[in-house]
Amino acid sequence: MDPVTIDTTKIRMTKRKPETALEKLEDTNLINTLLAAKDREGFILLTTIDQAMNWGRLSSLWPVTSGLACCAIEMMAVSMAHHDIARFGMEVFRASPRQADLMFVAGTVTKRMAPRVKQLYEMMSEPKWVISVGSCANTGGPYHESYCVLKGVDNIIPVDVYIPGCPPRPEAWLYGIIQLREKIKNEGYGAKWGLNK
Amino acid sequence: MNSAEELKYLLPNSVVSVGVQTNKPQAVIRKEDFLKVAEKVKELGYDNLSVITGVDRVDRIEVIYNLFSYKKKQNLALKVVLDHRSPEVDSVTSIWKVADWLERETYDLVGVKFNGHPDLKRILLPEGWIGHPLRKDYDMNTEQFVTIGEDGEDIVSPDGSNLLRRK
């Protein structure tokens, strides 16, 4: 038998970087897991971890009980039966920031209140979101030229959704809440790969 | 004869002028005699001091005391005109107890010094704030920030690096 000589330079790595969403899915070996489950006639809920976690997060956003000025009166109106944010799973206003994951900055952020608002935000556990409500919290509003009012709460804490108005109508609050839900739905790696559609 | 004219009749040397402002009788008082006049006004039945206002008129500072008598159902406003450089007037806390906080507010925002006040310090702004904000010559260009100290006290500084987000 003739000795076989193998030219190693002819061999190329055929594995290439996955590009499309389907290739990425195959790359994770998820297909084999699914097929194995199908052979055992098991039931499968096909989802990604991101999708499931985002669904859980956006369906039970608990706001922290804090209001700074007249926008907080509208916050009460939003939480009452007529406008009813309980349908978003948000009716549980937590008295402790440790248990909350959403903060409405509702009202004028004065210079003296600003470090307290920042402390409240830092006390909240991750993941956490902030909705800035009303002209005062967005930019300073009518107090923009004042000596004692912060020119927008986004100077001290990151803000996800801004709701304009002075104060905003409850319908505007609901629209802002829906925008935040859309944002949470598209968080994580799944959304980047296009798997969360 | 309204209440200001009555006061002018009783104390002609202390009352500089009388008039009517927003339907309320007003008397301008010499600042040296203000405590004496205030005692007399209390005797006349003006038992409620509603509010103390300070106004910066650039060349002078005016302090207006808005009084009301529950017995007579009448208003009276007393006004003193003070020097802009060092505005000082006698405190009326010994006559109306409510003047304590009202005078502290006027001191805080306009910078009027009330002689004989038991505890004259800032009431709205934190201690250490530079300037009196309702003065016309207040410096709006330097922004001041408040942070919380270790014991929960307010610390005022123009440096907001502990408070503001890093961008």
CSV table of C-alpha atoms in Angstrom, one decimal:
chain,number,residue,atom,x,y,z
A,1,MET,CA,0.0,0.0,0.0
A,2,ASP,CA,1.3,3.3,-1.0
A,3,PRO,CA,1.8,5.7,1.8
A,4,VAL,CA,-0.7,8.5,1.7
A,5,THR,CA,0.6,11.9,2.1
A,6,ILE,CA,-1.8,14.6,3.2
A,7,ASP,CA,-1.1,18.1,2.1
A,8,THR,CA,-2.2,20.1,5.1
A,9,THR,CA,-2.1,23.4,3.2
A,10,LYS,CA,-5.1,22.2,1.0
A,11,ILE,CA,-7.4,21.8,4.1
A,12,ARG,CA,-9.3,24.9,5.0
A,13,MET,CA,-11.5,25.5,7.9
A,14,THR,CA,-15.0,25.3,6.4
A,15,LYS,CA,-16.7,26.8,9.5
A,16,ARG,CA,-17.5,30.4,8.8
A,17,LYS,CA,-18.9,33.0,11.0
A,18,PRO,CA,-22.7,32.8,11.2
A,19,GLU,CA,-24.4,35.8,9.6
A,20,THR,CA,-28.1,35.4,9.2
A,21,ALA,CA,-30.4,34.9,12.1
A,22,LEU,CA,-31.1,31.3,11.1
A,23,GLU,CA,-27.3,30.5,10.9
A,24,LYS,CA,-26.9,32.0,14.3
A,25,LEU,CA,-29.7,29.8,15.6
A,26,GLU,CA,-28.0,26.7,14.1
A,27,ASP,CA,-24.7,27.8,15.6
A,28,THR,CA,-26.2,27.6,19.1
A,29,ASN,CA,-27.1,23.9,18.6
A,30,LEU,CA,-30.7,24.9,19.6
A,31,ILE,CA,-32.1,23.0,16.5
A,32,ASN,CA,-30.7,19.7,17.8
A,33,THR,CA,-32.2,20.2,21.2
A,34,LEU,CA,-35.6,20.9,19.5
A,35,LEU,CA,-35.4,17.9,17.3
A,36,ALA,CA,-34.5,15.7,20.3
A,37,ALA,CA,-37.5,17.1,22.2
A,38,LYS,CA,-39.7,16.4,19.1
A,39,ASP,CA,-38.6,12.8,19.1
A,40,ARG,CA,-39.7,12.4,22.7
A,41,GLU,CA,-43.1,14.0,21.7
A,42,GLY,CA,-42.6,16.7,24.2
A,43,PHE,CA,-44.2,20.1,24.1
A,44,ILE,CA,-42.0,23.1,23.4
A,45,LEU,CA,-42.4,26.8,24.1
A,46,LEU,CA,-40.1,28.3,21.5
A,47,THR,CA,-38.7,31.6,22.7
A,48,THR,CA,-35.5,33.3,23.7
A,49,ILE,CA,-34.4,34.2,27.2
A,50,ASP,CA,-34.4,37.9,26.3
A,51,GLN,CA,-37.9,37.7,25.0
A,52,ALA,CA,-39.3,35.9,28.0
A,53,MET,CA,-37.5,38.2,30.5
A,54,ASN,CA,-38.5,41.4,28.7
A,55,TRP,CA,-42.1,40.2,28.6
A,56,GLY,CA,-41.9,39.6,32.4
A,57,ARG,CA,-40.3,43.0,33.0
A,58,LEU,CA,-42.7,45.1,31.0
A,59,SER,CA,-45.7,43.3,32.3
A,60,SER,CA,-45.0,44.2,35.9
A,61,LEU,CA,-43.4,47.6,36.0
A,62,TRP,CA,-43.7,48.8,39.6
A,63,PRO,CA,-43.2,52.5,40.0
A,64,VAL,CA,-41.8,54.1,43.1
A,65,THR,CA,-44.1,56.3,45.1
A,66,SER,CA,-42.6,59.7,44.6
A,67,GLY,CA,-43.9,63.0,43.3
A,68,LEU,CA,-42.3,66.4,43.3
A,69,ALA,CA,-45.0,68.9,42.2
A,70,CYS,CA,-48.4,69.2,40.4
A,71,CYS,CA,-47.6,66.4,37.9
A,72,ALA,CA,-47.8,64.0,40.8
A,73,ILE,CA,-51.5,64.9,41.0
A,74,GLU,CA,-51.9,63.7,37.4
A,75,MET,CA,-50.0,60.5,38.4
A,76,MET,CA,-52.7,59.9,41.0
A,77,ALA,CA,-55.3,60.4,38.2
A,78,VAL,CA,-53.5,57.9,36.0
A,79,SER,CA,-53.4,55.3,38.7
A,80,MET,CA,-57.1,55.7,39.5
A,81,ALA,CA,-59.9,53.6,38.0
A,82,HIS,CA,-60.8,55.9,35.1
A,83,HIS,CA,-57.4,55.7,33.3
A,84,ASP,CA,-56.3,52.6,35.1
A,85,ILE,CA,-52.6,51.7,34.7
A,86,ALA,CA,-53.4,48.4,36.4
A,87,ARG,CA,-54.0,47.0,32.9
A,88,PHE,CA,-50.2,47.4,32.3
A,89,GLY,CA,-49.5,45.7,35.7
A,90,MET,CA,-48.3,49.0,37.1
A,91,GLU,CA,-50.8,49.7,39.8
A,92,VAL,CA,-48.5,48.6,42.6
A,93,PHE,CA,-46.8,51.9,43.6
A,94,ARG,CA,-44.0,50.7,45.9
A,95,ALA,CA,-43.2,52.7,49.0
A,96,SER,CA,-39.6,51.5,48.9
A,97,PRO,CA,-37.3,52.2,46.0
A,98,ARG,CA,-35.7,48.8,46.6
A,99,GLN,CA,-38.8,47.1,45.3
A,100,ALA,CA,-39.5,49.4,42.4
A,101,ASP,CA,-38.1,49.3,38.9
A,102,LEU,CA,-39.6,52.5,37.4
A,103,MET,CA,-39.4,56.1,38.6
A,104,PHE,CA,-41.7,58.8,37.4
A,105,VAL,CA,-39.9,62.1,37.9
A,106,ALA,CA,-43.2,64.0,38.2
A,107,GLY,CA,-42.6,67.7,38.8
A,108,THR,CA,-40.1,70.5,39.4
A,109,VAL,CA,-36.6,69.3,40.3
A,110,THR,CA,-35.3,72.0,42.6
A,111,LYS,CA,-31.6,72.3,43.4
A,112,ARG,CA,-32.3,71.2,47.0
A,113,MET,CA,-34.4,68.2,45.9
A,114,ALA,CA,-31.9,67.1,43.1
A,115,PRO,CA,-29.5,65.1,45.4
A,116,ARG,CA,-32.5,63.4,47.0
A,117,VAL,CA,-33.9,62.4,43.5
A,118,LYS,CA,-30.5,61.1,42.5
A,119,GLN,CA,-30.2,59.1,45.8
A,120,LEU,CA,-33.7,57.6,45.2
A,121,TYR,CA,-32.6,56.5,41.7
A,122,GLU,CA,-29.4,55.0,43.0
A,123,MET,CA,-31.3,53.1,45.7
A,124,MET,CA,-33.5,51.3,43.1
A,125,SER,CA,-32.2,47.9,42.0
A,126,GLU,CA,-31.4,47.0,38.4
A,127,PRO,CA,-33.0,46.8,36.0
A,128,LYS,CA,-34.6,50.3,36.3
A,129,TRP,CA,-36.2,52.8,34.0
A,130,VAL,CA,-37.0,56.5,34.4
A,131,ILE,CA,-39.9,58.5,32.8
A,132,SER,CA,-39.5,62.2,33.0
A,133,VAL,CA,-42.9,63.8,33.1
A,134,GLY,CA,-43.8,67.4,32.4
A,135,SER,CA,-41.9,70.5,31.2
A,136,CYS,CA,-40.2,71.1,34.5
A,137,ALA,CA,-38.5,67.7,34.7
A,138,ASN,CA,-37.7,67.7,31.0
A,139,THR,CA,-36.0,71.0,30.7
A,140,GLY,CA,-36.8,73.2,33.6
A,141,GLY,CA,-39.8,74.5,31.8
A,142,PRO,CA,-41.2,77.8,33.1
A,143,TYR,CA,-38.4,77.8,35.7
A,144,HIS,CA,-35.6,77.5,33.2
A,145,GLU,CA,-34.2,81.0,34.1
A,146,SER,CA,-34.6,80.4,37.8
A,147,TYR,CA,-31.8,80.3,40.4
A,148,CYS,CA,-33.1,77.3,42.2
A,149,VAL,CA,-34.4,74.8,39.6
A,150,LEU,CA,-32.4,72.2,37.8
A,151,LYS,CA,-32.5,72.5,34.0
A,152,GLY,CA,-33.8,69.1,33.2
A,153,VAL,CA,-33.6,65.9,35.4
A,154,ASP,CA,-31.4,64.3,32.7
A,155,ASN,CA,-28.5,66.3,34.1
A,156,ILE,CA,-28.4,64.0,37.1
A,157,ILE,CA,-30.0,60.7,36.1
A,158,PRO,CA,-30.5,58.9,32.7
A,159,VAL,CA,-34.0,59.2,31.3
A,160,ASP,CA,-35.8,56.7,29.0
A,161,VAL,CA,-39.0,58.4,28.0
A,162,TYR,CA,-39.9,62.1,28.1
A,163,ILE,CA,-43.5,63.1,28.4
A,164,PRO,CA,-44.2,66.8,27.5
A,165,GLY,CA,-47.0,68.8,28.9
A,166,CYS,CA,-47.7,71.1,31.9
A,167,PRO,CA,-48.9,68.9,33.4
A,168,PRO,CA,-49.4,66.1,30.8
A,169,ARG,CA,-52.9,64.7,30.3
A,170,PRO,CA,-53.4,61.1,31.5
A,171,GLU,CA,-53.7,60.1,27.9
A,172,ALA,CA,-50.2,61.4,27.4
A,173,TRP,CA,-49.0,59.4,30.4
A,174,LEU,CA,-50.5,56.3,28.9
A,175,TYR,CA,-48.8,56.9,25.5
A,176,GLY,CA,-45.5,57.4,27.3
A,177,ILE,CA,-45.9,54.2,29.2
A,178,ILE,CA,-46.6,52.3,26.0
A,179,GLN,CA,-43.5,53.8,24.5
A,180,LEU,CA,-41.5,52.6,27.5
A,181,ARG,CA,-43.0,49.1,27.0
A,182,GLU,CA,-41.9,49.1,23.4
A,183,LYS,CA,-38.4,50.1,24.5
A,184,ILE,CA,-38.2,47.3,27.1
A,185,LYS,CA,-39.5,44.8,24.5
A,186,ASN,CA,-36.5,45.6,22.3
A,187,GLU,CA,-33.8,45.3,24.9
A,188,GLY,CA,-31.1,42.6,25.0
A,189,TYR,CA,-29.1,40.6,22.4
A,190,GLY,CA,-32.2,38.9,20.9
A,191,ALA,CA,-33.4,42.2,19.6
A,192,LYS,CA,-29.9,43.0,18.1
A,193,TRP,CA,-30.0,39.6,16.2
A,194,GLY,CA,-33.5,40.1,15.0
A,195,LEU,CA,-34.9,37.2,17.0
A,196,ASN,CA,-37.4,39.1,19.1
A,197,LYS,CA,-39.9,39.9,16.2
B,1,MET,CA,-61.0,108.4,57.6
B,2,ASN,CA,-59.3,105.1,56.8
B,3,SER,CA,-57.0,103.2,59.0
B,4,ALA,CA,-53.8,104.7,57.6
B,5,GLU,CA,-55.1,108.3,58.1
B,6,GLU,CA,-56.1,107.4,61.6
B,7,LEU,CA,-52.6,106.3,62.3
B,8,LYS,CA,-51.3,109.5,60.8
B,9,TYR,CA,-53.6,111.4,63.1
B,10,LEU,CA,-52.4,109.5,66.2
B,11,LEU,CA,-48.6,109.6,65.4
B,12,PRO,CA,-48.0,112.5,63.1
B,13,ASN,CA,-44.2,112.5,63.6
B,14,SER,CA,-43.6,108.8,62.8
B,15,VAL,CA,-45.9,108.4,59.8
B,16,VAL,CA,-44.2,109.9,56.7
B,17,SER,CA,-47.1,109.6,54.3
B,18,VAL,CA,-50.4,107.8,53.8
B,19,GLY,CA,-52.0,106.4,50.7
B,20,VAL,CA,-54.0,103.5,49.2
B,21,GLN,CA,-52.5,100.6,47.4
B,22,THR,CA,-54.6,97.9,45.8
B,23,ASN,CA,-57.6,99.0,47.8
B,24,LYS,CA,-55.7,98.7,51.1
B,25,PRO,CA,-54.7,101.8,53.2
B,26,GLN,CA,-51.0,102.1,53.4
B,27,ALA,CA,-48.8,104.2,55.7
B,28,VAL,CA,-45.1,104.8,55.2
B,29,ILE,CA,-43.3,104.8,58.5
B,30,ARG,CA,-39.9,106.2,59.5
B,31,LYS,CA,-37.7,103.2,60.2
B,32,GLU,CA,-36.3,104.7,63.5
B,33,ASP,CA,-39.8,104.7,65.0
B,34,PHE,CA,-41.0,101.4,63.4
B,35,LEU,CA,-41.1,99.3,66.6
B,36,LYS,CA,-43.1,102.0,68.5
B,37,VAL,CA,-45.6,102.4,65.6
B,38,ALA,CA,-46.0,98.6,65.4
B,39,GLU,CA,-46.9,98.4,69.1
B,40,LYS,CA,-49.5,101.2,68.6
B,41,VAL,CA,-51.0,99.4,65.6
B,42,LYS,CA,-51.3,96.2,67.7
B,43,GLU,CA,-53.1,98.2,70.4
B,44,LEU,CA,-55.5,99.5,67.7
B,45,GLY,CA,-56.6,95.9,67.1
B,46,TYR,CA,-54.5,94.7,64.1
B,47,ASP,CA,-53.9,91.3,65.5
B,48,ASN,CA,-53.0,89.4,62.3
B,49,LEU,CA,-49.8,89.9,60.4
B,50,SER,CA,-50.6,88.2,57.1
B,51,VAL,CA,-47.3,88.6,55.2
B,52,ILE,CA,-44.1,90.5,55.0
B,53,THR,CA,-42.9,91.5,51.6
B,54,GLY,CA,-39.5,92.8,50.6
B,55,VAL,CA,-39.0,94.8,47.4
B,56,ASP,CA,-35.8,95.8,45.7
B,57,ARG,CA,-36.2,99.2,44.1
B,58,VAL,CA,-32.5,99.3,43.0
B,59,ASP,CA,-31.9,102.6,44.9
B,60,ARG,CA,-33.7,101.5,48.0
B,61,ILE,CA,-35.3,98.5,49.6
B,62,GLU,CA,-38.9,98.5,50.8
B,63,VAL,CA,-40.4,96.2,53.4
B,64,ILE,CA,-44.2,96.0,53.5
B,65,TYR,CA,-46.1,94.5,56.4
B,66,ASN,CA,-49.7,93.5,55.6
B,67,LEU,CA,-51.9,93.5,58.6
B,68,PHE,CA,-55.5,92.6,59.2
B,69,SER,CA,-57.9,93.2,62.1
B,70,TYR,CA,-60.4,90.4,62.8
B,71,LYS,CA,-62.3,92.7,65.1
B,72,LYS,CA,-62.6,95.7,62.7
B,73,LYS,CA,-62.5,93.6,59.5
B,74,GLN,CA,-60.0,96.1,58.2
B,75,ASN,CA,-56.7,96.0,56.3
B,76,LEU,CA,-53.6,98.1,56.9
B,77,ALA,CA,-50.2,98.0,55.2
B,78,LEU,CA,-47.1,99.5,56.8
B,79,LYS,CA,-44.1,100.3,54.7
B,80,VAL,CA,-40.6,101.1,55.7
B,81,VAL,CA,-38.0,102.4,53.2
B,82,LEU,CA,-34.5,101.1,53.9
B,83,ASP,CA,-31.0,101.9,52.6
B,84,HIS,CA,-30.0,99.6,49.8
B,85,ARG,CA,-26.4,99.1,51.0
B,86,SER,CA,-27.2,98.0,54.5
B,87,PRO,CA,-31.0,97.3,54.9
B,88,GLU,CA,-31.7,97.1,58.6
B,89,VAL,CA,-35.0,97.4,60.5
B,90,ASP,CA,-36.2,96.4,64.0
B,91,SER,CA,-37.8,93.0,64.3
B,92,VAL,CA,-41.5,92.8,65.3
B,93,THR,CA,-41.3,89.3,66.6
B,94,SER,CA,-42.0,90.6,70.1
B,95,ILE,CA,-45.4,92.0,68.9
B,96,TRP,CA,-46.5,89.4,66.3
B,97,LYS,CA,-45.1,85.9,66.9
B,98,VAL,CA,-45.7,85.0,63.3
B,99,ALA,CA,-43.1,87.5,62.2
B,100,ASP,CA,-40.4,85.0,63.1
B,101,TRP,CA,-40.6,83.0,60.0
B,102,LEU,CA,-41.8,85.8,57.8
B,103,GLU,CA,-38.8,87.9,58.7
B,104,ARG,CA,-36.5,84.9,58.1
B,105,GLU,CA,-38.0,84.6,54.6
B,106,THR,CA,-37.4,88.3,53.8
B,107,TYR,CA,-33.9,87.9,55.1
B,108,ASP,CA,-33.3,84.8,53.0
B,109,LEU,CA,-34.5,86.2,49.7
B,110,VAL,CA,-34.0,89.9,49.9
B,111,GLY,CA,-31.3,90.2,52.5
B,112,VAL,CA,-33.0,92.6,55.0
B,113,LYS,CA,-31.4,92.4,58.5
B,114,PHE,CA,-33.9,92.4,61.3
B,115,ASN,CA,-32.4,93.7,64.5
B,116,GLY,CA,-33.6,91.8,67.6
B,117,HIS,CA,-34.7,88.7,65.8
B,118,PRO,CA,-34.2,85.6,68.0
B,119,ASP,CA,-32.9,83.3,65.2
B,120,LEU,CA,-32.2,85.1,62.0
B,121,LYS,CA,-31.0,82.5,59.5
B,122,ARG,CA,-32.1,81.2,56.1
B,123,ILE,CA,-35.4,79.4,55.9
B,124,LEU,CA,-35.9,78.3,52.2
B,125,LEU,CA,-32.4,78.2,50.8
B,126,PRO,CA,-29.7,76.0,52.5
B,127,GLU,CA,-27.0,77.6,54.7
B,128,GLY,CA,-24.0,78.7,52.7
B,129,TRP,CA,-25.9,80.0,49.6
B,130,ILE,CA,-24.2,82.9,48.1
B,131,GLY,CA,-26.3,86.0,47.6
B,132,HIS,CA,-30.0,86.9,48.1
B,133,PRO,CA,-31.9,85.8,45.0
B,134,LEU,CA,-34.7,88.4,44.8
B,135,ARG,CA,-32.2,91.2,44.8
B,136,LYS,CA,-31.8,92.9,41.4
B,137,ASP,CA,-27.9,92.6,41.7
B,138,TYR,CA,-28.0,88.8,42.3
B,139,ASP,CA,-25.4,87.0,40.2
B,140,MET,CA,-27.3,84.6,37.9
B,141,ASN,CA,-24.1,83.6,36.0
B,142,THR,CA,-22.6,81.4,38.7
B,143,GLU,CA,-24.8,78.3,39.2
B,144,GLN,CA,-24.9,76.8,42.7
B,145,PHE,CA,-25.5,73.2,43.4
B,146,VAL,CA,-26.7,71.4,46.6
B,147,THR,CA,-25.3,68.0,47.7
B,148,ILE,CA,-26.0,66.0,50.8
B,149,GLY,CA,-23.3,65.6,53.4
B,150,GLU,CA,-22.5,62.6,55.6
B,151,ASP,CA,-24.9,63.7,58.3
B,152,GLY,CA,-27.7,64.6,55.9
B,153,GLU,CA,-26.9,68.3,55.9
B,154,ASP,CA,-27.0,70.4,52.7
B,155,ILE,CA,-23.7,71.5,51.2
B,156,VAL,CA,-23.7,74.3,48.7
B,157,SER,CA,-21.0,74.7,46.1
B,158,PRO,CA,-20.7,76.0,42.5
B,159,ASP,CA,-19.0,72.6,41.7
B,160,GLY,CA,-21.7,70.1,40.7
B,161,SER,CA,-19.4,67.2,39.8
B,162,ASN,CA,-20.8,65.0,42.6
B,163,LEU,CA,-24.3,65.6,41.4
B,164,LEU,CA,-24.3,65.9,37.6
B,165,ARG,CA,-23.8,63.0,35.2
B,166,ARG,CA,-20.5,62.6,33.5
B,167,LYS,CA,-21.0,63.2,29.8
